[in-house]
CSV table of C-alpha atoms in Angstrom, one decimal:
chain,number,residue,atom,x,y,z
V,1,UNK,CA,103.2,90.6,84.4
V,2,UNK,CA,105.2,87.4,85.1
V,3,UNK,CA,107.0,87.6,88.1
V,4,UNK,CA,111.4,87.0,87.3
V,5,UNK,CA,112.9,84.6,88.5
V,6,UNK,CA,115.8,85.6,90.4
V,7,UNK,CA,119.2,83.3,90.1
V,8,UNK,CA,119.9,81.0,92.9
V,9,UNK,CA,123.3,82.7,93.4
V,10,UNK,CA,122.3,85.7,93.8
V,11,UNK,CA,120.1,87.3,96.8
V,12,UNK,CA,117.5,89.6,95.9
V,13,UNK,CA,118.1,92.8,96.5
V,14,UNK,CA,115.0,95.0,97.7
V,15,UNK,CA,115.2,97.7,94.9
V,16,UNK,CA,114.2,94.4,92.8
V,17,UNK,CA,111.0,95.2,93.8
V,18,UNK,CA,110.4,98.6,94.7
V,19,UNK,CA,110.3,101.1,97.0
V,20,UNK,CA,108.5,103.2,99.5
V,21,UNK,CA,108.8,107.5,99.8
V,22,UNK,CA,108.9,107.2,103.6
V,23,UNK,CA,107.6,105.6,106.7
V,24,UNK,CA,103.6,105.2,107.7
V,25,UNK,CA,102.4,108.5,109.3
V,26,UNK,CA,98.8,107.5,111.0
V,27,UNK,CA,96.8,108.0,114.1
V,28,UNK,CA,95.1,105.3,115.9
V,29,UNK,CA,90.8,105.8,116.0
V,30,UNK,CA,88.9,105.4,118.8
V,31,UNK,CA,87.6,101.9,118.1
V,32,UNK,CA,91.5,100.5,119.2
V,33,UNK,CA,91.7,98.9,115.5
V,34,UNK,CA,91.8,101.1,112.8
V,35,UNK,CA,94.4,103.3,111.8
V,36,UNK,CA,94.1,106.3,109.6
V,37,UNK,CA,97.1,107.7,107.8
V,38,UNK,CA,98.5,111.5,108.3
V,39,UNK,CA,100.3,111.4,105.4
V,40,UNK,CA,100.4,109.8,101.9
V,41,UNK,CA,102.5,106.5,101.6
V,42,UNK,CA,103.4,105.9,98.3
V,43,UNK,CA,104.9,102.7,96.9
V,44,UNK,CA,106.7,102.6,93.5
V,45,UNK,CA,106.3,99.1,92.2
V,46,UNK,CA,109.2,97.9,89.6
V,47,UNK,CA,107.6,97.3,86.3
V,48,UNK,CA,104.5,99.4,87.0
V,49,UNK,CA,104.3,102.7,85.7
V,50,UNK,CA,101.7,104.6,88.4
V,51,UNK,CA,102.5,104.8,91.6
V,52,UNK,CA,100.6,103.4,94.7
V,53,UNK,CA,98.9,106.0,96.6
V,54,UNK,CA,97.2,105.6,100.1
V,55,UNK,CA,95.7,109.0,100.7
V,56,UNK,CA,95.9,111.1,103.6
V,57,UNK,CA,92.8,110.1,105.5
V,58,UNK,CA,93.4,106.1,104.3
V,59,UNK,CA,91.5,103.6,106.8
V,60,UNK,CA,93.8,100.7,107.4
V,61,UNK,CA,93.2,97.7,110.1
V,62,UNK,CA,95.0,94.5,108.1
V,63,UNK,CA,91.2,93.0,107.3
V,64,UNK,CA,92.1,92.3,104.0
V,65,UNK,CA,93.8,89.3,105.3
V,66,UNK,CA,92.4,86.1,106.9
V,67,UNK,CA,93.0,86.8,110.7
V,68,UNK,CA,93.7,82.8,111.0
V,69,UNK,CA,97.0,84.1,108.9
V,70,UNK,CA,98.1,86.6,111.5
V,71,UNK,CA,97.3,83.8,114.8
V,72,UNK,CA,100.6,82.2,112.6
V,73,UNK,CA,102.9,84.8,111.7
V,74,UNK,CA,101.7,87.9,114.2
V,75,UNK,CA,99.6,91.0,113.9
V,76,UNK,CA,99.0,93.3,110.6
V,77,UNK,CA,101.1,96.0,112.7
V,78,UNK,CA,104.2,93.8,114.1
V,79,UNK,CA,106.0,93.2,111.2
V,80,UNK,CA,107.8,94.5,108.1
V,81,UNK,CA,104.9,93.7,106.1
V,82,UNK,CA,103.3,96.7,108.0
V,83,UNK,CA,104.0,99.3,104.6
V,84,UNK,CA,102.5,96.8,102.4
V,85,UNK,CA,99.6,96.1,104.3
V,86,UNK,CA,98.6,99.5,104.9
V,87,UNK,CA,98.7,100.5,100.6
V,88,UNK,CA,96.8,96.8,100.6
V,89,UNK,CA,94.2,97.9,102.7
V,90,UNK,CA,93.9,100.8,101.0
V,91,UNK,CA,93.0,99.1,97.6
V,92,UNK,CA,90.9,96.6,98.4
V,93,UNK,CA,88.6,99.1,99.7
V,94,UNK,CA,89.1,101.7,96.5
V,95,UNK,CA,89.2,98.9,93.9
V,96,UNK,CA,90.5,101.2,91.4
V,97,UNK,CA,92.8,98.3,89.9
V,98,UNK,CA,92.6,94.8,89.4
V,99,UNK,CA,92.9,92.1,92.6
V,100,UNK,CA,95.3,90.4,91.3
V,101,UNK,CA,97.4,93.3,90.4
V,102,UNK,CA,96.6,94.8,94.1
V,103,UNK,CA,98.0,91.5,95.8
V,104,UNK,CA,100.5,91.3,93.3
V,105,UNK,CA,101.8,94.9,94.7
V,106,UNK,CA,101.6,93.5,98.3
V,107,UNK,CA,103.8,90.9,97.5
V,108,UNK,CA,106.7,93.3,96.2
V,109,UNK,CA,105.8,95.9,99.4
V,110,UNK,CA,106.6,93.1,101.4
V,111,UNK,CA,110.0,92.1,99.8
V,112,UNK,CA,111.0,96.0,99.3
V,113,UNK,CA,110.7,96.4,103.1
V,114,UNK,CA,113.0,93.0,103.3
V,115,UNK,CA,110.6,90.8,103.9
V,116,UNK,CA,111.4,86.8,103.8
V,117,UNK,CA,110.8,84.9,100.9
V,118,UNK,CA,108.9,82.2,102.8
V,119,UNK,CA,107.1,85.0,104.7
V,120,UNK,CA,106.0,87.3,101.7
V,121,UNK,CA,104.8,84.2,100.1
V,122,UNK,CA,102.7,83.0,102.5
V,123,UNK,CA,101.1,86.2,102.9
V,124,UNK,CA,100.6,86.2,99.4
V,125,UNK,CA,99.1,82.6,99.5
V,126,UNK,CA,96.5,84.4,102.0
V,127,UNK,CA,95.5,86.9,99.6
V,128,UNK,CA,95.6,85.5,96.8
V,129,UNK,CA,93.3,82.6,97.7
V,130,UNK,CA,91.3,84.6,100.9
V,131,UNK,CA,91.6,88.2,100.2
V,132,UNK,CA,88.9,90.1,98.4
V,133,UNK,CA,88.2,90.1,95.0
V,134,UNK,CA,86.1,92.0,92.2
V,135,UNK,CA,84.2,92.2,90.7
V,136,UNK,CA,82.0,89.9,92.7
V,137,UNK,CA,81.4,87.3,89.6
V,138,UNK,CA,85.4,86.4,90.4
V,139,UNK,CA,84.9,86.3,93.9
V,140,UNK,CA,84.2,82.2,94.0
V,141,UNK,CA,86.3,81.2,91.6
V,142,UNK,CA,88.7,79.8,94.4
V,143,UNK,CA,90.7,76.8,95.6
V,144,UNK,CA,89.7,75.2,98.4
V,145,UNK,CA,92.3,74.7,101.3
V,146,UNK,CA,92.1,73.9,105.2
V,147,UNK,CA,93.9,75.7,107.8
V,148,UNK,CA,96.5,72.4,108.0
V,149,UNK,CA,97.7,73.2,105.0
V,150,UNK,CA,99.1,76.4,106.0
V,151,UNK,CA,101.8,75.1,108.3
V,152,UNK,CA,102.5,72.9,104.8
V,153,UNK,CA,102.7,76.0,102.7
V,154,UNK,CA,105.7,77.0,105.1
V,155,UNK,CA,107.5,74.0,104.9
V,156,UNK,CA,107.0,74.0,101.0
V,157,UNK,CA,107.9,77.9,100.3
V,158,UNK,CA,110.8,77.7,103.1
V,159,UNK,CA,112.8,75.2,100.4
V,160,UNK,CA,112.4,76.5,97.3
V,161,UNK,CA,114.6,79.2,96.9
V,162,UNK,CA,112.9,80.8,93.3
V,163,UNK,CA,109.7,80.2,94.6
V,164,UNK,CA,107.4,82.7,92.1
V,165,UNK,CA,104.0,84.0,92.0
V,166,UNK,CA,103.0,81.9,89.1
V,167,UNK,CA,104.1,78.8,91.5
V,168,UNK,CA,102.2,79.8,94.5
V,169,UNK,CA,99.0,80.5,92.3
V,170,UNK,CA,99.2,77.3,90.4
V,171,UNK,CA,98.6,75.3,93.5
V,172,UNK,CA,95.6,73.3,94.1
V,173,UNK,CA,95.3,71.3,98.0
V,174,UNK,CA,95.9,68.7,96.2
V,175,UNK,CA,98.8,69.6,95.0
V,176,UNK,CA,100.3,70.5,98.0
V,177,UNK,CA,99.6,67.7,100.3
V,178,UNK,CA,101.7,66.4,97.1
V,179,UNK,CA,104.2,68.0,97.9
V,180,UNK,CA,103.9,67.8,101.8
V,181,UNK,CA,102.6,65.1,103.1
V,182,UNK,CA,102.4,65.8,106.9
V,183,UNK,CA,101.8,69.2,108.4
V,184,UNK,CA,104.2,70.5,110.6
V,185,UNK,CA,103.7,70.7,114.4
V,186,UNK,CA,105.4,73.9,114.7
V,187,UNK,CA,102.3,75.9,114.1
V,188,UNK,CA,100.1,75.4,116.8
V,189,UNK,CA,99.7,78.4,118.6
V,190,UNK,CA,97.3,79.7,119.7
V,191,UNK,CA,95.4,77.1,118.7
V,192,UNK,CA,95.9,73.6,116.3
V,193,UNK,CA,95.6,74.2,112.6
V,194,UNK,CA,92.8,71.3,111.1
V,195,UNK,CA,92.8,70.0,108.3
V,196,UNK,CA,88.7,69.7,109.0
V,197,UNK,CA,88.7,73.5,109.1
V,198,UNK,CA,87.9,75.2,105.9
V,199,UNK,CA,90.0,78.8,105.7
V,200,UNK,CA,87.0,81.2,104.3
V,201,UNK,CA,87.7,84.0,102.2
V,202,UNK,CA,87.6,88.0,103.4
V,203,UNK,CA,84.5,89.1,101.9
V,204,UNK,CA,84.6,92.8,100.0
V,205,UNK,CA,85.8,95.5,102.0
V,206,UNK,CA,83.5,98.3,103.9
V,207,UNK,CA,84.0,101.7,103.7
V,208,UNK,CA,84.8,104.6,104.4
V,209,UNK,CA,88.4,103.7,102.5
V,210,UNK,CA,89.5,107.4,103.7
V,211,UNK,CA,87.9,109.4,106.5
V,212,UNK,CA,86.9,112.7,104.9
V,213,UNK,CA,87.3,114.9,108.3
V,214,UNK,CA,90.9,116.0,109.2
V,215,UNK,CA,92.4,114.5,112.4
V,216,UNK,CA,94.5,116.5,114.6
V,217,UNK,CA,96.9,114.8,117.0
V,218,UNK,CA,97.4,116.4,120.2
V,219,UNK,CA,100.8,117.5,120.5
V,220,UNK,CA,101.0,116.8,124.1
């Protein structure tokens, strides 16, 4: 489904993308990293017919996304990309729909919830290019990018105002060292992004994608 291009003018609104039926509902597990829902969260994508659904009992810990990614931009729990993340997790584990289609619906969580253009795209970059994928015959059919080129992924998304999907998927390394020639010092921390350092792709999600036993939370 191509992704429209939204006028200039105009700020997107968040219903241009979608909408969640209420907040996440989960309980932490015992391993201090995984979350497991206590409630479905449903996400109703524009332009998509059938609704997201992460089941009560959903396993979500923000895996499906290259943790070099959150050293830049925080942890999968800290920001408004939280919703999306958790319906993401979800599907790459369940892989009852395409990838594309499943990081396509990231995308729009992420600007439904208000998320930045520049922001949303770059987590998109990360998925697209270094989330999982399947089946496993299109699971190396990947460009190849350092973690320098990160910091000029920002720089690139942060001035183009009707930046689209098709746009951030087109792009090659080469293509955007084209477009930026220097990477930007401002994403350092916590440590220096290389341009010697390969980013390496999440490899196929483990289950269990939802914990069959129910989980009662103590109420004191």
């Amino acid at each position: 489904m191509a992704t429209r291009r939204l006028k200039a003018s105009r700020k997107p609104d968040p219903e241009d993308f979608g909408h969640f039926d209420s907040d996440v509902t989960a309980h932490w597990l015992s391993d201090g990293r995984r979350m497991t829902l206590l409630s479905p969260h449903v996400f109703h994508q524009i332009g998509i017919p059938q609704p997201w659904v992460a089941p009560i009992g959903s396993v979500t810990d923000g895996a499906s996304i290259p943790q070099v990614f959150w050293s830049v931009v925080g942890g999968p729990y800290e920001g408004r990309f939280r919703d999306a993340a958790v319906n993401h997790d979800y599907e790459c584990c369940a892989q009852t729909r395409s990838w594309r289609s499943v990081h396509r619906m990231f995308y729009a969580g992420m600007r439904a919830k208000e998320v930045e253009l520049w922001l949303a795209a770059l987590m998109y970059f990360a998925v697209y290019f270094f989330g999982p994928r399947w089946p496993a015959a299109d699971a190396g059919r990947r460009q190849k990018f350092a973690e320098g080129d990160i910091p000029r992924f920002i720089a690139w998304a942060k001035r183009r105002p009707a930046l689209t999907l098709e746009d951030i998927e087109a792009l090659t390394q080469k293509s955007l060292r084209s477009k930026v020639l220097a990477k930007s010092s401002d994403f350092t921390r916590p440590r220096k992004l290389s341009d010697n350092r390969p980013i390496n792709a999440v490899g196929p999600r483990q289950g269990p994608c939802v914990l069959a036993a129910s989980i009662h939370v103590d109420s004191a």
